[in-house]
Amino acid sequence: DQQVKQNSPSLSVQEGRISILNCDYTNSMFDYFLWYKKYPAEGPTFLISISSIKDKNEDGRFTVFLNKSAKHLSLHIVPSQPGDSAVYFCAAAVIYNQGGKLIFGQGTELSVKP
Amino acid sequence: NAGVTQTPKFQVLKTGQSMTLQCAQDMNHEYMSWYRQDPGMGLRLIHYSVGAGITDQGEVPNGYNVSRSTTEDFPLRLLSAAPSQTSVYFCASSGGSGANVLTFGAGSRLTVL
């Protein structure tokens, strides 16, 4: 049973438009959520995170929204750039600031076309 | 500043062979983890460690052993490789005030024939 789910394997967006990547989770004990970005042949790199006590966190072009009642989070990228083309993973943690044990979704491959 | 270093980058094994994937970090992080990435499955946690001498199982631990004798190193052992263990393996570490933010290595691609 997948506790963190990304139901869209791929997403294609035009350069300059908004990219919205979605993630659902089932475990109500998750209290910290993260997004990672992964290029081919590289390890994932941290992008942005949000604590369960917030509903929005913004960092430049990237904004993460959390809807706890729906157990849903989303990543918005505005404006999208060709360099944003990568696989995006959402991840969740049960215990805030106890590391090592993130649960990841399946990933969504974003393609931003010029 | 090397971060998280994994060796080897590529390995081909025959079924039944054993091997160790090495992972070292130079950030003095207390937490270290091993993940495997498979198509359509995302990143799945194999084993993790919250400090030297302390390890625990993740989502898919069967067929893998780990130990953590030092803060820096967290090797992953395959005792008898199976084709189902063909995957890309990532080691990660975290610590301090950003303990939930894992720093990943570049990955080790393993093929079991």
PDB file of C-alpha atoms in Angstrom:
ATOM      1  CA  ASP A   1       0.000   0.000   0.000  1.00  0.00           C
ATOM      2  CA  GLN A   2       1.476   3.256  -1.186  1.00  0.00           C
ATOM      3  CA  GLN A   3       1.265   5.882   1.560  1.00  0.00           C
ATOM      4  CA  VAL A   4       2.340   8.693  -0.765  1.00  0.00           C
ATOM      5  CA  LYS A   5       0.892   8.736  -4.274  1.00  0.00           C
ATOM      6  CA  GLN A   6       1.606  10.760  -7.361  1.00  0.00           C
ATOM      7  CA  ASN A   7      -1.051   9.668  -9.808  1.00  0.00           C
ATOM      8  CA  SER A   8       0.262  11.520 -12.848  1.00  0.00           C
ATOM      9  CA  PRO A   9       3.368   9.828 -14.263  1.00  0.00           C
ATOM     10  CA  SER A  10       3.998  12.714 -16.644  1.00  0.00           C
ATOM     11  CA  LEU A  11       3.090  16.332 -17.327  1.00  0.00           C
ATOM     12  CA  SER A  12       3.867  18.521 -20.329  1.00  0.00           C
ATOM     13  CA  VAL A  13       3.721  22.314 -20.065  1.00  0.00           C
ATOM     14  CA  GLN A  14       4.612  25.212 -22.324  1.00  0.00           C
ATOM     15  CA  GLU A  15       7.471  27.482 -21.264  1.00  0.00           C
ATOM     16  CA  GLY A  16       6.236  30.464 -19.264  1.00  0.00           C
ATOM     17  CA  ARG A  17       3.020  28.736 -18.135  1.00  0.00           C
ATOM     18  CA  ILE A  18       2.239  27.271 -14.729  1.00  0.00           C
ATOM     19  CA  SER A  19       3.156  23.677 -13.851  1.00  0.00           C
ATOM     20  CA  ILE A  20       1.061  22.010 -11.159  1.00  0.00           C
ATOM     21  CA  LEU A  21       2.242  18.709  -9.727  1.00  0.00           C
ATOM     22  CA  ASN A  22      -0.014  16.836  -7.333  1.00  0.00           C
ATOM     23  CA  CYS A  23       0.543  14.415  -4.482  1.00  0.00           C
ATOM     24  CA  ASP A  24      -1.853  12.557  -2.179  1.00  0.00           C
ATOM     25  CA  TYR A  25      -1.094  10.768   1.058  1.00  0.00           C
ATOM     26  CA  THR A  26      -2.960   8.350   3.276  1.00  0.00           C
ATOM     27  CA  ASN A  27      -1.111   8.473   6.603  1.00  0.00           C
ATOM     28  CA  SER A  28      -2.548  11.223   8.819  1.00  0.00           C
ATOM     29  CA  MET A  29       0.563  10.981  11.028  1.00  0.00           C
ATOM     30  CA  PHE A  30       2.733  12.624   8.363  1.00  0.00           C
ATOM     31  CA  ASP A  31       3.698  16.072   9.643  1.00  0.00           C
ATOM     32  CA  TYR A  32       6.341  17.272   7.193  1.00  0.00           C
ATOM     33  CA  PHE A  33       6.327  17.202   3.403  1.00  0.00           C
ATOM     34  CA  LEU A  34       9.030  17.796   0.832  1.00  0.00           C
ATOM     35  CA  TRP A  35       9.487  18.007  -2.921  1.00  0.00           C
ATOM     36  CA  TYR A  36      12.594  16.722  -4.649  1.00  0.00           C
ATOM     37  CA  LYS A  37      13.751  17.196  -8.226  1.00  0.00           C
ATOM     38  CA  LYS A  38      15.735  14.584 -10.123  1.00  0.00           C
ATOM     39  CA  TYR A  39      17.651  14.862 -13.371  1.00  0.00           C
ATOM     40  CA  PRO A  40      18.712  11.692 -15.254  1.00  0.00           C
ATOM     41  CA  ALA A  41      21.834   9.973 -13.896  1.00  0.00           C
ATOM     42  CA  GLU A  42      21.866  12.224 -10.817  1.00  0.00           C
ATOM     43  CA  GLY A  43      20.603  11.888  -7.278  1.00  0.00           C
ATOM     44  CA  PRO A  44      17.421  13.705  -6.188  1.00  0.00           C
ATOM     45  CA  THR A  45      17.930  17.241  -4.912  1.00  0.00           C
ATOM     46  CA  PHE A  46      15.781  19.035  -2.355  1.00  0.00           C
ATOM     47  CA  LEU A  47      13.467  21.693  -3.747  1.00  0.00           C
ATOM     48  CA  ILE A  48      10.991  22.939  -1.136  1.00  0.00           C
ATOM     49  CA  SER A  49       9.219  21.727   1.996  1.00  0.00           C
ATOM     50  CA  ILE A  50       6.205  22.475   4.185  1.00  0.00           C
ATOM     51  CA  SER A  51       5.279  21.681   7.738  1.00  0.00           C
ATOM     52  CA  SER A  52       1.817  20.342   8.553  1.00  0.00           C
ATOM     53  CA  ILE A  53       1.067  23.485  10.580  1.00  0.00           C
ATOM     54  CA  LYS A  54       1.183  25.579   7.391  1.00  0.00           C
ATOM     55  CA  ASP A  55      -0.888  25.520   4.223  1.00  0.00           C
ATOM     56  CA  LYS A  56       1.503  27.317   1.910  1.00  0.00           C
ATOM     57  CA  ASN A  57       5.237  27.825   1.486  1.00  0.00           C
ATOM     58  CA  GLU A  58       6.843  29.845  -1.267  1.00  0.00           C
ATOM     59  CA  ASP A  59      10.403  29.993  -2.572  1.00  0.00           C
ATOM     60  CA  GLY A  60      10.899  32.035  -5.714  1.00  0.00           C
ATOM     61  CA  ARG A  61       9.074  30.380  -8.600  1.00  0.00           C
ATOM     62  CA  PHE A  62       8.106  27.386  -6.464  1.00  0.00           C
ATOM     63  CA  THR A  63       5.104  27.232  -4.123  1.00  0.00           C
ATOM     64  CA  VAL A  64       3.862  24.226  -2.211  1.00  0.00           C
ATOM     65  CA  PHE A  65       0.277  24.045  -0.981  1.00  0.00           C
ATOM     66  CA  LEU A  66      -0.955  21.642   1.684  1.00  0.00           C
ATOM     67  CA  ASN A  67      -4.591  20.665   2.222  1.00  0.00           C
ATOM     68  CA  LYS A  68      -4.581  18.493   5.340  1.00  0.00           C
ATOM     69  CA  SER A  69      -8.287  17.716   5.289  1.00  0.00           C
ATOM     70  CA  ALA A  70      -7.958  16.322   1.768  1.00  0.00           C
ATOM     71  CA  LYS A  71      -4.511  14.806   2.476  1.00  0.00           C
ATOM     72  CA  HIS A  72      -3.261  16.520  -0.656  1.00  0.00           C
ATOM     73  CA  LEU A  73      -0.314  18.679  -1.545  1.00  0.00           C
ATOM     74  CA  SER A  74       0.678  20.361  -4.755  1.00  0.00           C
ATOM     75  CA  LEU A  75       3.735  22.048  -6.203  1.00  0.00           C
ATOM     76  CA  HIS A  76       3.261  25.086  -8.415  1.00  0.00           C
ATOM     77  CA  ILE A  77       6.045  26.304 -10.678  1.00  0.00           C
ATOM     78  CA  VAL A  78       5.496  29.751 -12.168  1.00  0.00           C
ATOM     79  CA  PRO A  79       6.734  30.539 -14.746  1.00  0.00           C
ATOM     80  CA  SER A  80       7.927  27.161 -15.971  1.00  0.00           C
ATOM     81  CA  GLN A  81      11.303  27.031 -17.687  1.00  0.00           C
ATOM     82  CA  PRO A  82      12.886  24.344 -19.914  1.00  0.00           C
ATOM     83  CA  GLY A  83      15.477  23.721 -17.165  1.00  0.00           C
ATOM     84  CA  ASP A  84      12.635  22.625 -14.887  1.00  0.00           C
ATOM     85  CA  SER A  85      12.227  19.486 -17.011  1.00  0.00           C
ATOM     86  CA  ALA A  86      12.941  16.656 -14.570  1.00  0.00           C
ATOM     87  CA  VAL A  87      11.244  14.041 -12.422  1.00  0.00           C
ATOM     88  CA  TYR A  88       9.622  15.490  -9.305  1.00  0.00           C
ATOM     89  CA  PHE A  89       9.077  13.396  -6.189  1.00  0.00           C
ATOM     90  CA  CYS A  90       6.980  14.327  -3.201  1.00  0.00           C
ATOM     91  CA  ALA A  91       7.981  12.873   0.153  1.00  0.00           C
ATOM     92  CA  ALA A  92       6.590  12.770   3.660  1.00  0.00           C
ATOM     93  CA  ALA A  93       7.950  12.291   7.170  1.00  0.00           C
ATOM     94  CA  VAL A  94       6.160  11.110  10.298  1.00  0.00           C
ATOM     95  CA  ILE A  95       8.370  12.752  12.876  1.00  0.00           C
ATOM     96  CA  TYR A  96       9.475  16.285  12.207  1.00  0.00           C
ATOM     97  CA  ASN A  97      13.244  16.664  12.239  1.00  0.00           C
ATOM     98  CA  GLN A  98      14.007  13.004  12.777  1.00  0.00           C
ATOM     99  CA  GLY A  99      15.802  12.216   9.590  1.00  0.00           C
ATOM    100  CA  GLY A 100      16.513   9.152   7.545  1.00  0.00           C
ATOM    101  CA  LYS A 101      12.979   7.974   6.975  1.00  0.00           C
ATOM    102  CA  LEU A 102      11.197   9.805   4.175  1.00  0.00           C
ATOM    103  CA  ILE A 103       8.423   8.050   2.267  1.00  0.00           C
ATOM    104  CA  PHE A 104       8.379   8.986  -1.412  1.00  0.00           C
ATOM    105  CA  GLY A 105       5.760   8.987  -4.125  1.00  0.00           C
ATOM    106  CA  GLN A 106       6.227   7.416  -7.551  1.00  0.00           C
ATOM    107  CA  GLY A 107       7.355  10.635  -9.215  1.00  0.00           C
ATOM    108  CA  THR A 108       5.987  12.847 -11.999  1.00  0.00           C
ATOM    109  CA  GLU A 109       8.091  13.563 -15.063  1.00  0.00           C
ATOM    110  CA  LEU A 110       7.709  17.211 -16.043  1.00  0.00           C
ATOM    111  CA  SER A 111       8.536  18.309 -19.570  1.00  0.00           C
ATOM    112  CA  VAL A 112       8.630  22.055 -20.243  1.00  0.00           C
ATOM    113  CA  LYS A 113       8.578  22.793 -23.942  1.00  0.00           C
ATOM    114  CA  PRO A 114      10.099  25.992 -25.379  1.00  0.00           C
TER     115      PRO A 114
ATOM    116  CA  ASN B   1      33.094  19.218   0.069  1.00  0.00           C
ATOM    117  CA  ALA B   2      32.166  15.808  -1.380  1.00  0.00           C
ATOM    118  CA  GLY B   3      28.734  15.378   0.285  1.00  0.00           C
ATOM    119  CA  VAL B   4      27.479  11.807  -0.169  1.00  0.00           C
ATOM    120  CA  THR B   5      29.737   9.493  -2.165  1.00  0.00           C
ATOM    121  CA  GLN B   6      28.555   6.158  -3.533  1.00  0.00           C
ATOM    122  CA  THR B   7      30.678   3.425  -5.083  1.00  0.00           C
ATOM    123  CA  PRO B   8      30.554   1.715  -7.483  1.00  0.00           C
ATOM    124  CA  LYS B   9      28.476   3.689  -9.989  1.00  0.00           C
ATOM    125  CA  PHE B  10      27.743   0.591 -12.057  1.00  0.00           C
ATOM    126  CA  GLN B  11      27.842  -3.108 -11.218  1.00  0.00           C
ATOM    127  CA  VAL B  12      26.744  -6.292 -12.954  1.00  0.00           C
ATOM    128  CA  LEU B  13      26.253  -9.411 -10.843  1.00  0.00           C
ATOM    129  CA  LYS B  14      25.168 -12.953 -11.474  1.00  0.00           C
ATOM    130  CA  THR B  15      22.314 -14.430  -9.479  1.00  0.00           C
ATOM    131  CA  GLY B  16      23.576 -15.679  -6.130  1.00  0.00           C
ATOM    132  CA  GLN B  17      26.645 -13.473  -5.972  1.00  0.00           C
ATOM    133  CA  SER B  18      27.182 -11.118  -3.059  1.00  0.00           C
ATOM    134  CA  MET B  19      28.398  -7.551  -3.047  1.00  0.00           C
ATOM    135  CA  THR B  20      28.517  -4.380  -0.990  1.00  0.00           C
ATOM    136  CA  LEU B  21      27.463  -0.925  -2.126  1.00  0.00           C
ATOM    137  CA  GLN B  22      29.542   1.668  -0.334  1.00  0.00           C
ATOM    138  CA  CYS B  23      28.265   4.994   0.968  1.00  0.00           C
ATOM    139  CA  ALA B  24      30.241   7.691   2.737  1.00  0.00           C
ATOM    140  CA  GLN B  25      29.305  11.208   3.836  1.00  0.00           C
ATOM    141  CA  ASP B  26      31.557  13.976   5.083  1.00  0.00           C
ATOM    142  CA  MET B  27      28.906  16.266   6.610  1.00  0.00           C
ATOM    143  CA  ASN B  28      28.872  14.667  10.067  1.00  0.00           C
ATOM    144  CA  HIS B  29      25.212  13.764   9.542  1.00  0.00           C
ATOM    145  CA  GLU B  30      23.688  11.425  12.088  1.00  0.00           C
ATOM    146  CA  TYR B  31      20.985  10.044   9.768  1.00  0.00           C
ATOM    147  CA  MET B  32      21.711   7.866   6.734  1.00  0.00           C
ATOM    148  CA  SER B  33      19.414   5.891   4.448  1.00  0.00           C
ATOM    149  CA  TRP B  34      19.363   3.593   1.452  1.00  0.00           C
ATOM    150  CA  TYR B  35      16.682   3.820  -1.230  1.00  0.00           C
ATOM    151  CA  ARG B  36      16.070   1.960  -4.452  1.00  0.00           C
ATOM    152  CA  GLN B  37      14.435   3.508  -7.503  1.00  0.00           C
ATOM    153  CA  ASP B  38      12.414   1.371  -9.872  1.00  0.00           C
ATOM    154  CA  PRO B  39      10.193   2.469 -12.802  1.00  0.00           C
ATOM    155  CA  GLY B  40       6.690   3.314 -11.630  1.00  0.00           C
ATOM    156  CA  MET B  41       7.614   2.660  -7.981  1.00  0.00           C
ATOM    157  CA  GLY B  42       9.426   5.846  -7.072  1.00  0.00           C
ATOM    158  CA  LEU B  43      12.007   5.769  -4.297  1.00  0.00           C
ATOM    159  CA  ARG B  44      11.508   3.048  -1.716  1.00  0.00           C
ATOM    160  CA  LEU B  45      13.307   3.000   1.623  1.00  0.00           C
ATOM    161  CA  ILE B  46      15.411  -0.130   2.218  1.00  0.00           C
ATOM    162  CA  HIS B  47      17.159   0.549   5.545  1.00  0.00           C
ATOM    163  CA  TYR B  48      18.006   3.607   7.553  1.00  0.00           C
ATOM    164  CA  SER B  49      20.184   4.589  10.505  1.00  0.00           C
ATOM    165  CA  VAL B  50      19.668   7.253  13.164  1.00  0.00           C
ATOM    166  CA  GLY B  51      23.256   7.094  14.375  1.00  0.00           C
ATOM    167  CA  ALA B  52      26.355   4.941  14.616  1.00  0.00           C
ATOM    168  CA  GLY B  53      25.421   1.462  15.782  1.00  0.00           C
ATOM    169  CA  ILE B  54      21.680   1.955  15.202  1.00  0.00           C
ATOM    170  CA  THR B  55      19.856   0.704  12.100  1.00  0.00           C
ATOM    171  CA  ASP B  56      16.268  -0.111  11.249  1.00  0.00           C
ATOM    172  CA  GLN B  57      14.264  -1.547   8.390  1.00  0.00           C
ATOM    173  CA  GLY B  58      12.423   0.501   5.826  1.00  0.00           C
ATOM    174  CA  GLU B  59       9.723  -0.480   3.331  1.00  0.00           C
ATOM    175  CA  VAL B  60      11.654  -3.116   1.340  1.00  0.00           C
ATOM    176  CA  PRO B  61      14.428  -4.574   3.551  1.00  0.00           C
ATOM    177  CA  ASN B  62      14.363  -8.207   2.437  1.00  0.00           C
ATOM    178  CA  GLY B  63      17.593  -9.391   0.802  1.00  0.00           C
ATOM    179  CA  TYR B  64      19.656  -6.509   2.162  1.00  0.00           C
ATOM    180  CA  ASN B  65      21.837  -6.034   5.234  1.00  0.00           C
ATOM    181  CA  VAL B  66      23.309  -2.849   6.653  1.00  0.00           C
ATOM    182  CA  SER B  67      25.584  -1.815   9.496  1.00  0.00           C
ATOM    183  CA  ARG B  68      26.722   1.559  10.797  1.00  0.00           C
ATOM    184  CA  SER B  69      30.026   1.258  12.619  1.00  0.00           C
ATOM    185  CA  THR B  70      31.020   4.903  12.009  1.00  0.00           C
ATOM    186  CA  THR B  71      29.103   8.141  11.492  1.00  0.00           C
ATOM    187  CA  GLU B  72      30.566   8.510   8.001  1.00  0.00           C
ATOM    188  CA  ASP B  73      29.897   5.103   6.422  1.00  0.00           C
ATOM    189  CA  PHE B  74      26.715   3.137   5.742  1.00  0.00           C
ATOM    190  CA  PRO B  75      27.355   0.133   3.453  1.00  0.00           C
ATOM    191  CA  LEU B  76      24.516  -1.882   1.912  1.00  0.00           C
ATOM    192  CA  ARG B  77      25.144  -5.624   1.504  1.00  0.00           C
ATOM    193  CA  LEU B  78      23.435  -7.986  -0.885  1.00  0.00           C
ATOM    194  CA  LEU B  79      24.147 -11.483   0.427  1.00  0.00           C
ATOM    195  CA  SER B  80      22.720 -13.470  -2.512  1.00  0.00           C
ATOM    196  CA  ALA B  81      21.733 -11.266  -5.415  1.00  0.00           C
ATOM    197  CA  ALA B  82      18.473 -11.886  -7.275  1.00  0.00           C
ATOM    198  CA  PRO B  83      17.222 -10.393 -10.579  1.00  0.00           C
ATOM    199  CA  SER B  84      14.521  -8.562  -8.577  1.00  0.00           C
ATOM    200  CA  GLN B  85      17.315  -6.508  -7.006  1.00  0.00           C
ATOM    201  CA  THR B  86      18.198  -4.959 -10.370  1.00  0.00           C
ATOM    202  CA  SER B  87      17.685  -1.278  -9.627  1.00  0.00           C
ATOM    203  CA  VAL B  88      19.293   2.087  -9.061  1.00  0.00           C
ATOM    204  CA  TYR B  89      20.344   2.519  -5.443  1.00  0.00           C
ATOM    205  CA  PHE B  90      20.645   5.862  -3.689  1.00  0.00           C
ATOM    206  CA  CYS B  91      22.284   6.584  -0.389  1.00  0.00           C
ATOM    207  CA  ALA B  92      21.248   9.702   1.518  1.00  0.00           C
ATOM    208  CA  SER B  93      22.150  11.509   4.714  1.00  0.00           C
ATOM    209  CA  SER B  94      20.742  14.284   6.872  1.00  0.00           C
ATOM    210  CA  GLY B  95      21.335  15.894  10.203  1.00  0.00           C
ATOM    211  CA  GLY B  96      21.165  18.883  12.478  1.00  0.00           C
ATOM    212  CA  SER B  97      18.274  21.308  12.212  1.00  0.00           C
ATOM    213  CA  GLY B  98      17.487  20.073   8.701  1.00  0.00           C
ATOM    214  CA  ALA B  99      17.205  16.413   9.571  1.00  0.00           C
ATOM    215  CA  ASN B 100      14.245  15.825   7.244  1.00  0.00           C
ATOM    216  CA  VAL B 101      16.096  17.226   4.233  1.00  0.00           C
ATOM    217  CA  LEU B 102      18.024  14.308   2.784  1.00  0.00           C
ATOM    218  CA  THR B 103      21.142  14.874   0.703  1.00  0.00           C
ATOM    219  CA  PHE B 104      21.478  12.132  -1.893  1.00  0.00           C
ATOM    220  CA  GLY B 105      24.440  10.544  -3.587  1.00  0.00           C
ATOM    221  CA  ALA B 106      24.621  10.182  -7.365  1.00  0.00           C
ATOM    222  CA  GLY B 107      23.390   6.594  -7.309  1.00  0.00           C
ATOM    223  CA  SER B 108      24.663   3.085  -8.047  1.00  0.00           C
ATOM    224  CA  ARG B 109      23.121   1.164 -10.935  1.00  0.00           C
ATOM    225  CA  LEU B 110      23.032  -2.567 -10.240  1.00  0.00           C
ATOM    226  CA  THR B 111      22.110  -5.259 -12.761  1.00  0.00           C
ATOM    227  CA  VAL B 112      21.607  -8.853 -11.629  1.00  0.00           C
ATOM    228  CA  LEU B 113      21.621 -11.422 -14.427  1.00  0.00           C
TER     229      LEU B 113
END
